[in-house]
XYZ file of C-alpha atoms in Angstrom:
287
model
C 86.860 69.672 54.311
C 88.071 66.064 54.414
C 90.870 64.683 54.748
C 93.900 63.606 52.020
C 92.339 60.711 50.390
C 95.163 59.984 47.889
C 98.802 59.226 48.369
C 101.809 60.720 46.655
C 103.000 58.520 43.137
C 105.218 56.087 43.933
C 108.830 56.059 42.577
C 109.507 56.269 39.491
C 111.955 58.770 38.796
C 109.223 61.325 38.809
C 108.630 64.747 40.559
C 106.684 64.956 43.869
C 103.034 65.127 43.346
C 101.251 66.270 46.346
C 98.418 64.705 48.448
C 95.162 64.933 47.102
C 91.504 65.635 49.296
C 88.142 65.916 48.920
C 86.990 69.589 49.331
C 82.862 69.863 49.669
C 81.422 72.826 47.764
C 78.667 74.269 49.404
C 75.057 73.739 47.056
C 77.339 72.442 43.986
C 79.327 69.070 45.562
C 82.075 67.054 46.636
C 85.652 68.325 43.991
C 88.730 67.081 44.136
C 92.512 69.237 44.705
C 95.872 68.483 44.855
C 97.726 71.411 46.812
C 101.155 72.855 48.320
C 101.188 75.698 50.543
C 104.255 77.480 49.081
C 106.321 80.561 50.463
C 104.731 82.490 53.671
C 102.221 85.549 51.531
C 102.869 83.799 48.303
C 100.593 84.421 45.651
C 97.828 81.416 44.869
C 97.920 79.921 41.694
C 94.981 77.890 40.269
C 96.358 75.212 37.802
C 93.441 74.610 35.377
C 94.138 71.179 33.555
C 93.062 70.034 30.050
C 90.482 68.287 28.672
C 90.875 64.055 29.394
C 93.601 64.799 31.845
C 93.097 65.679 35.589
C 95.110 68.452 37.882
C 97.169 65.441 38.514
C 98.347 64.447 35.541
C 98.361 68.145 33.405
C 100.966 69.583 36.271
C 102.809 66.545 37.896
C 106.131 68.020 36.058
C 105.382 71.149 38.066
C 104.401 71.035 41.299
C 107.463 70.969 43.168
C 108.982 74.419 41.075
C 106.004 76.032 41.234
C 105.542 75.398 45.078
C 109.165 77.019 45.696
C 107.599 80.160 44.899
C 103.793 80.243 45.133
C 100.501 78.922 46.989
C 99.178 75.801 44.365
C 95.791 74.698 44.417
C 95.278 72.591 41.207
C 91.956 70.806 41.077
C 89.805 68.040 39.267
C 87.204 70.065 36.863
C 84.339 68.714 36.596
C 83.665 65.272 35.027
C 87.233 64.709 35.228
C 89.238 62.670 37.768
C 87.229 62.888 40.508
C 86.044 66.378 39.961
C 82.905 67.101 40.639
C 79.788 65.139 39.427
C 76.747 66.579 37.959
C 73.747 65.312 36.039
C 73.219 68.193 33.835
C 75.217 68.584 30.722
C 78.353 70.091 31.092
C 79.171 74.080 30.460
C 82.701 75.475 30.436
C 80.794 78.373 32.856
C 79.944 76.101 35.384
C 83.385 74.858 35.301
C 84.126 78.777 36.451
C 82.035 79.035 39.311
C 83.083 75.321 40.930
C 86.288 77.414 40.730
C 84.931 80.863 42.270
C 83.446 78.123 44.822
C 86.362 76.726 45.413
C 88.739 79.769 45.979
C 85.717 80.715 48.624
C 85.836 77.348 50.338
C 89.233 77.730 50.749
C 89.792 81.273 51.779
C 92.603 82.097 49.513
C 91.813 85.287 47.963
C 92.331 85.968 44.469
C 94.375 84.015 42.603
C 96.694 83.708 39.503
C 94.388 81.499 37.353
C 96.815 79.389 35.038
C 94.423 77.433 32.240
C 96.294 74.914 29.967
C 93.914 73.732 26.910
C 90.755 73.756 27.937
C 91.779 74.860 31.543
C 92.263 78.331 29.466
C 88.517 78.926 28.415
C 88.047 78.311 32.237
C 90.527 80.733 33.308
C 88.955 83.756 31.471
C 85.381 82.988 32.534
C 86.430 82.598 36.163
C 87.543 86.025 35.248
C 84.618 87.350 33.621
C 82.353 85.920 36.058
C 84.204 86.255 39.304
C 86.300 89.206 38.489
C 87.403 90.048 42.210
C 88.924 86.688 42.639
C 91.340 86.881 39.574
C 94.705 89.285 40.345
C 96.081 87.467 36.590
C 95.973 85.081 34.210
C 98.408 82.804 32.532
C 97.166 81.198 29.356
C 99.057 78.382 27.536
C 98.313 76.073 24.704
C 94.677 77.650 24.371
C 92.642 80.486 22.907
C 89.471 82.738 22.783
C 88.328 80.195 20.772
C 89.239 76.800 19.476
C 87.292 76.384 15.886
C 86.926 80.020 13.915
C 85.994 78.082 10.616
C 82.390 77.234 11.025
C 83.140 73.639 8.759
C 85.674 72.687 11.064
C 83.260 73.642 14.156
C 80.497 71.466 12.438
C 82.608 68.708 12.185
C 84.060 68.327 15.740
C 80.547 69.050 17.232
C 78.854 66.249 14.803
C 81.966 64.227 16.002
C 80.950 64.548 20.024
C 77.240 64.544 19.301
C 77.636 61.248 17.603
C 80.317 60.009 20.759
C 77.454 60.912 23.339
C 75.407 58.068 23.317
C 78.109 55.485 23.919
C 79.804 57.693 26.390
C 76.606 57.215 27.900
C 76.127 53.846 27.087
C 79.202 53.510 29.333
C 81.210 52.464 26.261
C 84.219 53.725 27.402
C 87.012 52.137 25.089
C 84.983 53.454 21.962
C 85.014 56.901 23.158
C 88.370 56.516 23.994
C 89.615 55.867 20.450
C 88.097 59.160 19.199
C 89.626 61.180 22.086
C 92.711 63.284 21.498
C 95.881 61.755 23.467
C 96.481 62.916 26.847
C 100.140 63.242 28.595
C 100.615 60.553 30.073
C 103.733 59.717 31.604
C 106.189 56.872 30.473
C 107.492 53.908 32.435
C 105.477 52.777 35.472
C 103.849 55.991 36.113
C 101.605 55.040 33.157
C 100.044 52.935 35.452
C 99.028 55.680 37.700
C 98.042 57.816 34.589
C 95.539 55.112 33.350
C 93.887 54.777 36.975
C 93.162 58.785 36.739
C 91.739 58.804 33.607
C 89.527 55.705 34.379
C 87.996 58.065 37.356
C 85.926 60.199 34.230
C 82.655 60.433 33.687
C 82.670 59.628 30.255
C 79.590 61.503 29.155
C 80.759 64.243 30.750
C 84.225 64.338 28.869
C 82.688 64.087 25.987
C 80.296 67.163 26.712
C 82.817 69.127 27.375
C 84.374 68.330 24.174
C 81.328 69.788 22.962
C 81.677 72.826 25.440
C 85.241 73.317 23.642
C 83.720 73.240 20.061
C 81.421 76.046 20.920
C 83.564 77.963 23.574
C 84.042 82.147 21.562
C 85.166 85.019 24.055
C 86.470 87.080 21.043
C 84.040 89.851 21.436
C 84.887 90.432 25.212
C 88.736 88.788 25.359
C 89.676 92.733 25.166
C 88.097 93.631 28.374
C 90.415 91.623 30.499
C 91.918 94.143 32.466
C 94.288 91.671 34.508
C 98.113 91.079 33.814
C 98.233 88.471 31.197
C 100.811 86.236 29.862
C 99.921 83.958 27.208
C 102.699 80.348 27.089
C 102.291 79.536 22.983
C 103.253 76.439 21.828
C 104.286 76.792 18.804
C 104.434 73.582 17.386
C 100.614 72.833 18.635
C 98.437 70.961 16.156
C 95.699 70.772 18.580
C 95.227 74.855 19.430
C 96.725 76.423 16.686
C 99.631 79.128 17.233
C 98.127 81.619 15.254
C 95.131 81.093 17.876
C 97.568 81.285 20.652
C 99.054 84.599 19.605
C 95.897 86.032 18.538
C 94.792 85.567 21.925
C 97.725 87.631 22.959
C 97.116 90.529 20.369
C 93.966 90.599 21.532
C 94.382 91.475 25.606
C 95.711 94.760 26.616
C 98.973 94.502 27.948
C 99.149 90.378 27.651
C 102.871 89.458 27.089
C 103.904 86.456 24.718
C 106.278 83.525 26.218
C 106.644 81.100 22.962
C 107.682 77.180 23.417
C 108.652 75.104 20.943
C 107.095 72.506 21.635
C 103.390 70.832 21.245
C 99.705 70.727 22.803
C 101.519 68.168 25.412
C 104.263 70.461 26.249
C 103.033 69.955 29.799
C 104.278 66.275 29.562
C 107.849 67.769 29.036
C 109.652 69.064 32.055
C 111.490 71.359 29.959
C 107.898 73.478 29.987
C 108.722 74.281 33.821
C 110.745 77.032 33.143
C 108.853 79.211 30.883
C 105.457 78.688 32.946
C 107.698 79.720 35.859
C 108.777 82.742 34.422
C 105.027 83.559 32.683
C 103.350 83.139 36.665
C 106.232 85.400 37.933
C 105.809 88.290 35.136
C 102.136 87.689 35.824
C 102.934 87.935 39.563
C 105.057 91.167 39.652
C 102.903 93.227 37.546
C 99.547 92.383 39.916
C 102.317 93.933 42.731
């Protein structure tokens, strides 16, 4: 394992965001993580970011509360930031087992998987997959799947399909325009915000859009046998809150923490405190 490689953001009025390094996953590659070590025997949590954003910019508003309490490992998935790089086409699985990899690498045991967005497709397939590294899962601003009407699933996967060759092409202000927005912060931290995003590998961003479109665990989302709390946003026009909560009906025991707020409510330090409380139900229930 390398050494930190990036340095904390400077000034801005923001939060602390920790240190980033280079972590090299054995047969897979060279991710990315952003860390705190948190309370002596803390539980780990695994912040799983969004699609466009990084671990960076999904959970700079939460680093610092989350660290008063817990172990936090958040890293780069692959394609984005400097997660890790792969030639073949992107898969939401694989994005699971860099994180079973990564859990290994660093000898944490099982952890708390927290998925935001996309991050939340992740977080139940590291369970599914890995299911002795996964004590619980917290779930917010996501689903079991993102497009149940098949018209609406036709047209976002027509969408990316058509976005793939200039992502490839190396277009990357194009593919930018048909991306959704990302939370990026205000002020001069936008700087640093625009310097992670320009790390992606555009074609795969835009594969894993396409991962997203396709993404359905709603014949197996009631075998998660794991405490579960599920963060809803429910003013989200990008994951719908009847999603959200259906995602909730649909795990045995999950519990329901609603926000009122949107698909960036990550952007908004007033999200803290509910994720807070949602990793410590989460928490005291795997005791």
């Amino acid at each position: 394992m390398a050494a930190a490689v990036s340095s904390p953001l400077p000034g801005f009025g923001r939060p602390p965001i920790p240190y980033g390094r280079r972590v090299e996953l054995p047969r897979r590659g060279t991710t990315f993580l952003r860390e705190l070590p948190g309370p002596p025997g803390a539980p780990t949590l695994l912040l799983l970011h969004g699609w466009v954003a990084t671990g960076g910019l999904n959970w700079f508003h939460n680093f610092e509360p989350l660290s008063e309490h817990f172990r936090v490992i958040a890293p780069d998935l692959r394609g984005h930031g400097r997660g890790l790089r792969h030639r073949s086409v992107f898969r939401l699985a694989e994005c699971a087992d860099d994180c079973a990899a990564t859990i290994l690498e660093l000898g944490t045991g099982p952890v708390i998987a927290v998925g935001y967005s996309m991050g939340g497709p992740v977080a139940q397939l590291l369970w599914r997959r890995h299911r002795d590294l996964v004590d619980g899962l917290v779930l917010c601003a996501t689903s079991a799947g993102f497009f149940p009407e098949r018209r609406s699933r036709l047209l976002f996967q027509a969408a990316m399909l058509a976005t793939v060759a200039t992502a490839r092409a190396g277009v990357q202000r194009r593919v930018l325009g048909v991306l959704p927005l990302v939370p990026l912060p205000s002020g001069g931290m936008s700087l640093w915000a625009a310097g992670e995003m320009r790390r992606h590998d555009w074609r795969m961003i835009v594969e894993a859009g396409h991962s997203i479109s396709t993404y359905h665990a709603r014949r197996w989302i009631g075998d998660i046998d794991v405490p579960t709390a599920v963060v809803c946003t429910t003013e989200d026009r990008g994951v719908s809150p009847s999603l959200q909560v259906a995602a909730a009906e649909a795990i045995p025991r999950a519990r329901l923490y609603p926000v009122a707020d949107g698909h960036l409510a990550c952007a908004n330090p007033r999200f803290t405190e509910p994720l807070l409380t949602a990793c410590h139900d989460v928490a005291d229930r795997g005791r």
